[in-house]
Coordinates of N, CA and C in Angstrom, one line a residue:
S1245 N 49.0 54.8 -22.0 CA 49.0 54.1 -23.3 C 48.2 55.5 -24.4
G1246 N 48.1 55.8 -25.7 CA 47.6 57.0 -26.0 C 48.7 57.7 -26.9
N1247 N 48.3 58.9 -26.6 CA 48.9 60.5 -26.7 C 49.2 61.0 -25.7
I1248 N 50.3 61.7 -25.8 CA 50.5 63.2 -25.0 C 51.3 63.7 -25.5
N1249 N 50.8 65.0 -25.8 CA 50.8 66.1 -26.8 C 50.8 67.5 -25.6
A1250 N 51.7 68.2 -25.5 CA 51.7 69.3 -25.0 C 52.6 70.5 -25.5
T1251 N 52.5 71.7 -24.8 CA 53.1 72.5 -25.2 C 54.8 73.0 -25.0
S1252 N 54.8 72.6 -24.0 CA 57.0 72.7 -22.7 C 57.1 71.7 -23.0
Y1253 N 57.3 70.6 -21.8 CA 57.9 69.9 -20.7 C 56.7 68.9 -21.6
A1254 N 56.7 67.4 -21.2 CA 56.4 66.2 -21.7 C 56.9 65.3 -21.4
A1255 N 55.6 64.3 -20.9 CA 56.7 62.9 -20.3 C 55.8 62.1 -20.5
G1256 N 56.4 60.9 -20.6 CA 54.5 59.2 -20.0 C 54.7 59.5 -18.9
V1257 N 55.7 59.1 -17.9 CA 55.2 59.1 -16.6 C 55.2 60.3 -15.9
V1258 N 56.2 60.7 -15.8 CA 56.8 61.9 -14.4 C 57.4 63.4 -14.8
L1259 N 56.0 64.6 -14.7 CA 57.1 65.6 -15.7 C 58.2 66.1 -14.8
M1260 N 58.3 66.7 -13.6 CA 59.0 67.3 -12.9 C 59.2 67.5 -11.8
N1261 N 60.4 67.3 -10.8 CA 61.0 67.4 -9.8 C 62.0 68.1 -10.5
N1262 N 62.2 69.5 -10.4 CA 63.5 70.2 -10.9 C 64.4 71.4 -8.4
D1263 N 63.4 70.6 -7.6 CA 64.0 70.7 -6.3 C 65.0 69.9 -5.9
D1264 N 66.6 70.7 -6.0 CA 68.0 69.6 -5.4 C 67.7 68.8 -4.2
D1265 N 66.6 69.5 -3.5 CA 66.2 68.8 -2.1 C 65.6 68.1 -1.9
D1266 N 65.8 67.6 -2.8 CA 64.3 66.8 -3.1 C 64.2 65.1 -4.4
A1267 N 64.8 64.6 -3.2 CA 65.2 63.4 -4.2 C 64.0 62.9 -4.5
I1268 N 63.2 61.8 -5.8 CA 62.5 60.6 -6.2 C 63.3 59.8 -6.9
A1269 N 62.4 58.6 -6.4 CA 62.6 58.1 -7.3 C 61.6 57.4 -8.2
I1270 N 61.8 56.4 -9.4 CA 60.9 56.7 -10.3 C 61.5 54.8 -10.8
R1271 N 60.8 53.4 -10.6 CA 61.2 52.3 -10.8 C 59.9 51.7 -11.3
N1272 N 60.4 51.1 -12.1 CA 59.1 49.7 -12.5 C 58.1 50.2 -13.4
C1273 N 59.1 51.5 -14.1 CA 58.1 51.5 -15.0 C 57.8 51.6 -16.6
V1274 N 56.4 51.2 -16.7 CA 56.5 52.0 -18.5 C 55.6 52.5 -19.2
N1275 N 56.2 52.8 -21.1 CA 55.7 53.9 -21.3 C 55.4 53.3 -22.7
N1276 N 54.0 53.7 -22.8 CA 53.6 53.0 -24.4 C 52.6 53.9 -25.1
A1277 N 52.9 55.3 -24.4 CA 52.6 56.6 -25.2 C 53.8 57.3 -25.9
N1278 N 53.1 57.6 -27.2 CA 53.5 58.8 -28.0 C 53.4 60.4 -27.1
V1279 N 54.9 60.8 -27.3 CA 54.8 62.0 -26.5 C 55.8 62.8 -27.9
T1280 N 55.0 64.1 -27.6 CA 54.9 65.1 -28.7 C 55.2 66.6 -27.8
S1281 N 55.8 67.4 -27.9 CA 56.3 68.6 -26.9 C 57.2 69.3 -27.5
K1282 N 57.8 70.1 -27.1 CA 58.7 71.3 -26.8 C 60.4 70.2 -26.8
R1283 N 60.1 69.7 -25.4 CA 60.8 68.9 -24.1 C 60.7 67.8 -24.7
A1284 N 60.5 66.7 -25.4 CA 59.1 65.9 -25.1 C 60.1 64.1 -24.4
S1285 N 60.0 63.3 -23.6 CA 60.6 62.1 -23.1 C 59.7 61.0 -23.1
G1286 N 59.9 59.8 -22.5 CA 59.3 58.9 -22.2 C 58.7 58.7 -21.1
I1287 N 60.2 58.4 -20.3 CA 60.0 58.9 -18.3 C 59.5 59.3 -17.8
A1288 N 61.2 60.9 -17.9 CA 60.4 61.5 -16.9 C 61.2 63.5 -17.8
A1289 N 60.7 64.1 -17.7 CA 61.2 65.0 -18.2 C 61.9 65.8 -17.8
W1290 N 62.0 66.3 -16.4 CA 63.7 67.0 -15.6 C 63.1 66.7 -14.5
V1291 N 63.7 66.0 -13.7 CA 64.3 65.3 -12.8 C 65.6 65.6 -11.7
T1292 N 66.2 65.6 -10.6 CA 67.1 66.4 -10.5 C 67.7 66.0 -9.0
G1293 N 68.6 66.6 -7.8 CA 68.7 65.8 -6.7 C 68.4 64.7 -6.9
G1294 N 69.2 63.3 -7.0 CA 70.0 62.5 -7.1 C 69.2 61.3 -7.2
T1295 N 68.0 62.0 -8.2 CA 66.8 61.5 -9.2 C 67.3 59.8 -8.8
V1296 N 66.7 58.8 -8.4 CA 66.9 57.0 -9.7 C 65.7 57.3 -9.7
I1297 N 66.4 56.7 -11.5 CA 65.1 56.1 -12.7 C 66.1 54.7 -12.9
E1298 N 64.5 53.5 -12.5 CA 65.0 52.3 -12.9 C 64.3 51.6 -13.3
H1299 N 65.4 49.8 -13.8 CA 63.9 49.0 -14.2 C 62.7 50.3 -15.6
V1300 N 63.0 51.4 -15.8 CA 61.7 51.4 -16.8 C 62.4 51.0 -18.2
V1301 N 61.3 51.1 -18.8 CA 61.2 50.7 -20.6 C 59.8 52.5 -20.8
N1302 N 60.4 52.5 -22.2 CA 60.1 53.3 -23.0 C 59.5 52.5 -24.6
N1303 N 58.5 53.1 -24.9 CA 58.0 51.8 -26.3 C 57.8 53.3 -26.8
G1304 N 56.9 53.9 -26.8 CA 56.4 55.2 -27.3 C 57.2 55.8 -27.9
N1305 N 56.8 56.9 -29.2 CA 58.0 57.5 -30.3 C 57.1 58.7 -29.7
I1306 N 58.9 59.2 -29.8 CA 59.0 60.9 -29.5 C 59.5 61.8 -29.7
T1307 N 59.0 63.1 -30.4 CA 59.1 63.7 -31.1 C 58.9 64.9 -30.2
G1308 N 60.0 66.0 -30.1 CA 60.3 67.0 -29.6 C 61.0 67.9 -30.5
S1309 N 61.1 69.3 -30.3 CA 60.5 69.8 -30.9 C 61.7 71.4 -31.0
I1310 N 62.5 70.8 -29.6 CA 63.4 71.1 -28.7 C 64.6 69.8 -28.7
S1311 N 63.6 68.8 -27.8 CA 64.6 68.0 -27.8 C 63.6 66.3 -27.4
A1312 N 64.7 65.0 -27.7 CA 63.4 64.0 -27.6 C 64.2 63.8 -27.1
N1313 N 63.8 62.6 -26.1 CA 64.7 61.1 -25.2 C 63.5 60.4 -24.8
G1314 N 64.1 58.8 -24.8 CA 63.8 57.7 -24.6 C 63.7 57.8 -23.0
I1315 N 64.6 58.3 -22.1 CA 64.0 58.0 -20.8 C 64.1 59.2 -20.5
V1316 N 64.6 59.8 -20.2 CA 64.9 61.5 -19.7 C 65.3 62.7 -20.4
N1317 N 64.9 63.2 -20.4 CA 65.3 65.0 -20.8 C 66.5 66.0 -20.1
R1318 N 66.6 66.0 -18.0 CA 67.4 66.4 -17.4 C 67.6 65.5 -16.9
I1319 N 68.9 65.3 -16.4 CA 68.7 65.1 -14.7 C 70.3 64.9 -14.0
A1320 N 70.1 64.7 -13.0 CA 70.9 64.9 -11.2 C 70.9 63.2 -11.3
G1321 N 71.5 62.6 -11.1 CA 71.3 61.3 -10.4 C 71.0 59.9 -10.6
T1322 N 70.5 59.1 -11.2 CA 70.8 57.4 -11.9 C 70.1 57.0 -12.7
V1323 N 70.6 56.6 -13.8 CA 70.3 55.8 -15.0 C 70.0 54.5 -15.1
A1324 N 69.6 53.7 -14.2 CA 69.6 51.9 -14.3 C 69.1 51.0 -15.2
N1325 N 69.1 50.6 -15.5 CA 68.7 49.5 -16.3 C 67.5 50.2 -17.1
A1326 N 67.9 51.2 -17.7 CA 66.7 51.5 -18.6 C 66.9 51.0 -20.0
V1327 N 65.5 50.9 -20.7 CA 65.6 50.3 -22.4 C 64.8 51.4 -22.7
N1328 N 65.0 51.8 -24.3 CA 64.9 52.7 -25.4 C 64.2 51.8 -26.3
N1329 N 62.6 52.0 -26.8 CA 62.1 50.7 -28.1 C 62.1 51.7 -29.3
G1330 N 61.1 53.2 -28.6 CA 60.9 53.6 -29.5 C 61.7 54.5 -30.2
T1331 N 61.6 55.0 -31.0 CA 61.7 56.6 -32.1 C 62.5 57.3 -31.3
I1332 N 63.1 58.6 -31.9 CA 63.4 59.5 -31.8 C 63.1 60.5 -32.7
I1333 N 62.9 61.8 -32.5 CA 63.2 62.5 -33.7 C 63.3 64.2 -33.0
G1334 N 63.8 64.8 -32.4 CA 64.4 65.8 -32.1 C 64.7 66.8 -33.2
E1335 N 63.8 68.2 -33.1 CA 63.7 68.8 -33.8 C 64.6 70.2 -34.3
G1336 N 65.2 70.7 -32.8 CA 65.5 72.2 -32.1 C 67.0 72.0 -31.6
T1337 N 67.5 72.3 -31.3 CA 68.6 73.1 -30.5 C 69.2 72.5 -29.2
E1338 N 68.2 71.6 -29.1 CA 69.0 71.0 -27.8 C 69.5 69.3 -28.0
A1339 N 70.5 68.1 -27.6 CA 70.7 67.1 -28.0 C 69.3 66.1 -27.8
S1340 N 69.6 65.4 -28.0 CA 68.1 64.3 -28.5 C 68.7 62.8 -28.5
S1341 N 68.2 62.0 -27.7 CA 68.5 60.8 -26.9 C 68.8 59.4 -26.8
G1342 N 68.9 58.4 -27.0 CA 67.7 57.7 -26.7 C 67.5 57.0 -25.2
I1343 N 69.0 57.3 -24.3 CA 68.7 56.9 -23.4 C 68.0 58.9 -22.4
A1344 N 69.3 59.0 -22.3 CA 69.3 61.3 -21.7 C 69.8 62.2 -22.5
S1345 N 69.3 63.3 -22.4 CA 69.7 64.3 -22.8 C 71.1 65.5 -22.5
I1346 N 71.0 65.9 -20.8 CA 71.6 66.8 -20.3 C 71.4 66.8 -19.1
L1347 N 72.5 66.2 -18.7 CA 72.5 66.6 -17.4 C 72.9 67.7 -16.5
T1348 N 72.0 67.7 -15.5 CA 72.1 69.1 -14.8 C 73.1 68.9 -13.4
G1349 N 73.8 67.6 -13.1 CA 74.6 67.0 -11.7 C 75.2 65.9 -12.3
A1350 N 76.2 65.7 -11.8 CA 76.6 64.3 -11.4 C 75.7 63.0 -11.9
T1351 N 76.1 62.5 -12.6 CA 74.5 61.2 -13.2 C 75.6 59.7 -13.3
T1352 N 75.1 59.0 -12.7 CA 75.3 57.5 -13.0 C 74.5 56.7 -14.0
F1353 N 74.8 56.3 -15.4 CA 73.8 55.2 -16.4 C 74.8 53.4 -16.2
S1354 N 74.1 52.7 -15.7 CA 74.0 51.5 -16.0 C 73.3 50.5 -16.5
Y1355 N 74.0 49.9 -17.5 CA 72.6 48.5 -17.8 C 71.6 49.5 -18.7
C1356 N 71.7 50.2 -19.9 CA 71.0 51.1 -20.2 C 71.4 50.5 -21.7
Y1357 N 69.8 50.3 -22.7 CA 69.6 49.9 -24.0 C 69.0 51.0 -24.6
N1358 N 69.7 51.7 -25.7 CA 68.5 52.1 -26.7 C 69.0 51.2 -27.8
Y1359 N 67.6 51.4 -28.4 CA 66.6 50.3 -29.6 C 66.4 50.8 -30.6
G1360 N 65.6 52.4 -30.7 CA 65.0 53.2 -31.4 C 66.7 53.8 -32.0
N1361 N 66.0 53.9 -33.5 CA 66.5 55.1 -34.8 C 66.4 56.6 -34.0
V1362 N 67.4 57.5 -33.5 CA 67.5 59.0 -32.5 C 67.7 59.9 -34.0
T1363 N 66.8 60.8 -34.4 CA 67.5 61.7 -35.3 C 67.4 62.8 -34.9
T1364 N 68.0 63.7 -35.4 CA 67.7 64.8 -35.6 C 68.0 65.8 -36.7
K1365 N 66.5 67.3 -36.1 CA 67.2 67.6 -37.9 C 67.4 68.9 -37.5
A1366 N 67.6 69.6 -36.5 CA 68.1 71.5 -36.7 C 69.6 71.6 -37.1
D1367 N 69.7 72.9 -38.2 CA 71.0 73.2 -38.2 C 71.6 73.8 -37.7
N1368 N 72.1 73.6 -36.2 CA 72.1 73.7 -34.9 C 73.4 73.1 -34.3
P1369 N 74.8 72.7 -33.6 CA 75.4 72.6 -33.0 C 75.4 71.3 -31.5
N1370 N 74.5 72.7 -30.9 CA 73.8 72.1 -29.5 C 72.4 70.6 -30.3
S1371 N 72.4 70.6 -31.4 CA 71.8 69.4 -32.1 C 72.1 68.2 -32.2
T1372 N 72.5 67.6 -31.1 CA 73.2 66.8 -31.5 C 72.9 65.3 -31.4
A1373 N 72.9 64.0 -32.0 CA 72.2 62.5 -31.6 C 72.7 61.9 -31.0
A1374 N 72.3 61.4 -30.2 CA 73.3 60.1 -28.8 C 72.3 58.9 -28.9
G1375 N 73.4 58.0 -29.1 CA 72.1 56.7 -28.6 C 71.6 56.5 -27.0
I1376 N 73.0 57.1 -26.3 CA 72.4 57.0 -25.1 C 72.5 58.5 -24.6
L1377 N 73.8 59.5 -24.1 CA 73.4 59.8 -24.1 C 74.2 61.5 -24.6
G1378 N 73.0 63.0 -24.3 CA 72.9 63.3 -25.8 C 74.8 64.7 -25.7
Q1379 N 74.8 65.7 -23.9 CA 75.6 66.7 -23.4 C 75.8 66.7 -21.9
T1380 N 76.8 66.5 -21.4 CA 77.0 66.8 -19.7 C 78.0 67.7 -19.3
P1381 N 77.3 69.2 -19.2 CA 77.7 70.9 -19.3 C 78.7 70.5 -17.5
S1382 N 79.7 70.0 -17.6 CA 81.1 70.2 -16.5 C 79.6 69.1 -15.6
A1383 N 79.6 68.2 -15.7 CA 78.7 67.3 -15.1 C 79.5 65.6 -15.1
A1384 N 79.5 65.2 -13.7 CA 80.5 64.2 -13.8 C 79.8 62.9 -14.2
V1385 N 80.5 62.2 -14.8 CA 79.3 61.2 -15.7 C 80.4 59.7 -15.9
T1386 N 79.5 58.8 -15.4 CA 79.9 57.5 -15.8 C 78.8 56.5 -16.3
L1387 N 79.4 56.2 -17.1 CA 78.4 55.1 -18.3 C 79.3 53.8 -18.2
S1388 N 78.1 52.9 -17.4 CA 79.2 51.1 -17.6 C 78.0 50.3 -18.3
Y1389 N 78.4 49.8 -19.5 CA 77.3 48.5 -20.0 C 76.1 49.0 -20.5
C1390 N 76.8 50.0 -21.2 CA 75.3 50.9 -21.8 C 75.7 50.1 -23.3
V1391 N 75.2 50.2 -24.0 CA 74.7 49.5 -25.5 C 73.2 50.6 -26.2
N1392 N 73.9 50.8 -27.7 CA 73.3 51.3 -28.4 C 73.1 50.4 -29.9
Y1393 N 71.6 50.3 -30.7 CA 71.3 49.2 -31.5 C 71.7 50.0 -32.3
G1394 N 70.4 51.1 -31.9 CA 69.4 52.3 -32.9 C 70.3 53.0 -34.3
D1395 N 69.4 53.2 -34.6 CA 71.2 54.0 -35.9 C 70.2 55.9 -35.2
I1396 N 71.9 56.1 -35.7 CA 71.3 57.6 -34.8 C 71.8 58.0 -36.2
T1397 N 70.9 59.4 -36.3 CA 71.3 60.5 -37.6 C 71.0 61.9 -37.2
A1398 N 72.1 62.8 -37.6 CA 72.3 63.9 -37.6 C 72.1 64.7 -38.7
E1399 N 70.7 65.2 -38.8 CA 71.2 65.6 -40.3 C 71.9 67.0 -40.9
Q1400 N 72.4 67.3 -39.6 CA 72.4 68.7 -39.9 C 73.7 69.1 -38.8
S1401 N 73.9 68.0 -37.5 CA 74.6 68.6 -36.7 C 75.7 67.9 -36.6
Y1402 N 75.9 67.4 -35.2 CA 76.9 66.1 -34.7 C 75.9 64.5 -34.2
A1403 N 76.9 63.5 -34.0 CA 76.1 62.6 -33.9 C 77.0 61.5 -33.0
A1404 N 76.5 60.5 -32.3 CA 77.6 60.1 -31.3 C 76.7 58.5 -31.3
G1405 N 77.5 57.6 -31.8 CA 76.9 56.2 -30.7 C 76.5 55.9 -29.4
I1406 N 77.3 56.6 -28.9 CA 77.1 56.3 -26.7 C 76.6 58.0 -26.3
A1407 N 77.5 58.6 -26.4 CA 77.2 60.1 -25.6 C 78.4 61.0 -27.2
Y1408 N 77.6 62.2 -26.9 CA 78.8 63.6 -27.5 C 78.3 64.5 -26.1
S1409 N 79.6 65.4 -26.8 CA 79.6 66.7 -25.4 C 80.0 65.8 -24.1
L1410 N 80.9 65.4 -24.5 CA 81.0 65.3 -22.5 C 82.6 65.7 -21.7
Y1411 N 82.4 67.3 -21.1 CA 82.7 67.2 -20.3 C 82.9 67.4 -19.0
G1412 N 83.7 68.0 -18.1 CA 84.2 67.1 -17.3 C 85.2 65.7 -16.7
N1413 N 84.5 65.3 -15.4 CA 84.4 64.2 -15.3 C 84.2 62.6 -15.7
V1414 N 84.4 62.1 -16.5 CA 83.5 61.3 -18.0 C 84.5 59.9 -17.3
K1415 N 84.2 58.6 -17.0 CA 84.0 57.5 -17.1 C 83.5 56.5 -18.0
A1416 N 83.6 55.6 -18.6 CA 82.9 54.9 -19.6 C 84.0 53.0 -19.5
N1417 N 83.1 52.5 -19.3 CA 83.6 51.0 -18.9 C 82.6 50.2 -20.2
Y1418 N 82.5 50.0 -20.6 CA 82.6 48.4 -21.2 C 81.0 48.9 -21.8
C1419 N 81.3 50.0 -22.6 CA 79.8 50.8 -23.3 C 80.0 50.0 -25.1
Y1420 N 78.7 50.1 -26.1 CA 79.0 49.8 -27.0 C 78.1 50.2 -28.1
N1421 N 78.6 50.4 -29.2 CA 77.7 50.3 -30.1 C 77.6 49.4 -31.5
A1422 N 76.0 49.4 -31.7 CA 75.5 48.5 -32.6 C 75.3 49.4 -34.4
G1423 N 74.9 50.5 -33.9 CA 74.1 51.3 -35.0 C 74.8 52.2 -35.6
V1424 N 73.7 52.6 -36.8 CA 74.9 53.1 -37.8 C 74.7 54.7 -37.3
V1425 N 76.0 55.1 -37.6 CA 76.2 56.7 -37.5 C 76.5 57.7 -38.5
S1426 N 75.6 58.9 -38.3 CA 75.8 59.7 -39.6 C 75.1 60.4 -39.2

C-alpha cells in the first residue's frame, strides 16, 4: 500500500521479466498502492515468455505519462481472474486500459473484470482507452468472460468498452461492456 513513483516503468507487484525463455507466474496478489510513472501498472509492468497472471486485484489508482493499466502494461501469456478497481489515467502516446495495454505475443484473458474508470488525454491515435485490452499488434488473443463496468473516456483519441486495435487472430467469447464509452 502507499504510493509508488518512478521515472520509467512501475508496478505494484512485479516490475519486469522480458526474457521470452523464462516464464513466471504471478498468483494471488493484491496491489493497494497508487502507482505513477511513464508506464504504470497495478500488478506487473512488462512480463513475457508465457507469463501467468491469475487471481490478482488492483485497488490502486494508476497514472502514466505514456500509459496506465490496472493489471499489466505488456504481456505474452495468460491473464485469468483479474480485477481492477482503481482509476486509470493515461496521459501519453500508448494505450491505457483496465487490464492490459499491449500484447508482445499470444495472450489469453479469462474472467477479467474492470470496475475502474479509464481516461486517456493525449491527442495521438495510439493513445486509446479500453476497458480490458488496449492493443494487440499481430498477436493472437482470446478474450473469454471479460466484463467492463467502468466508464471509458478518450479525450482526444479512440475508446472501446472491451478491446481496441485488434490485429491478428482474435476470439472474443461472452464479453460484456456496461460502462459508458466516449
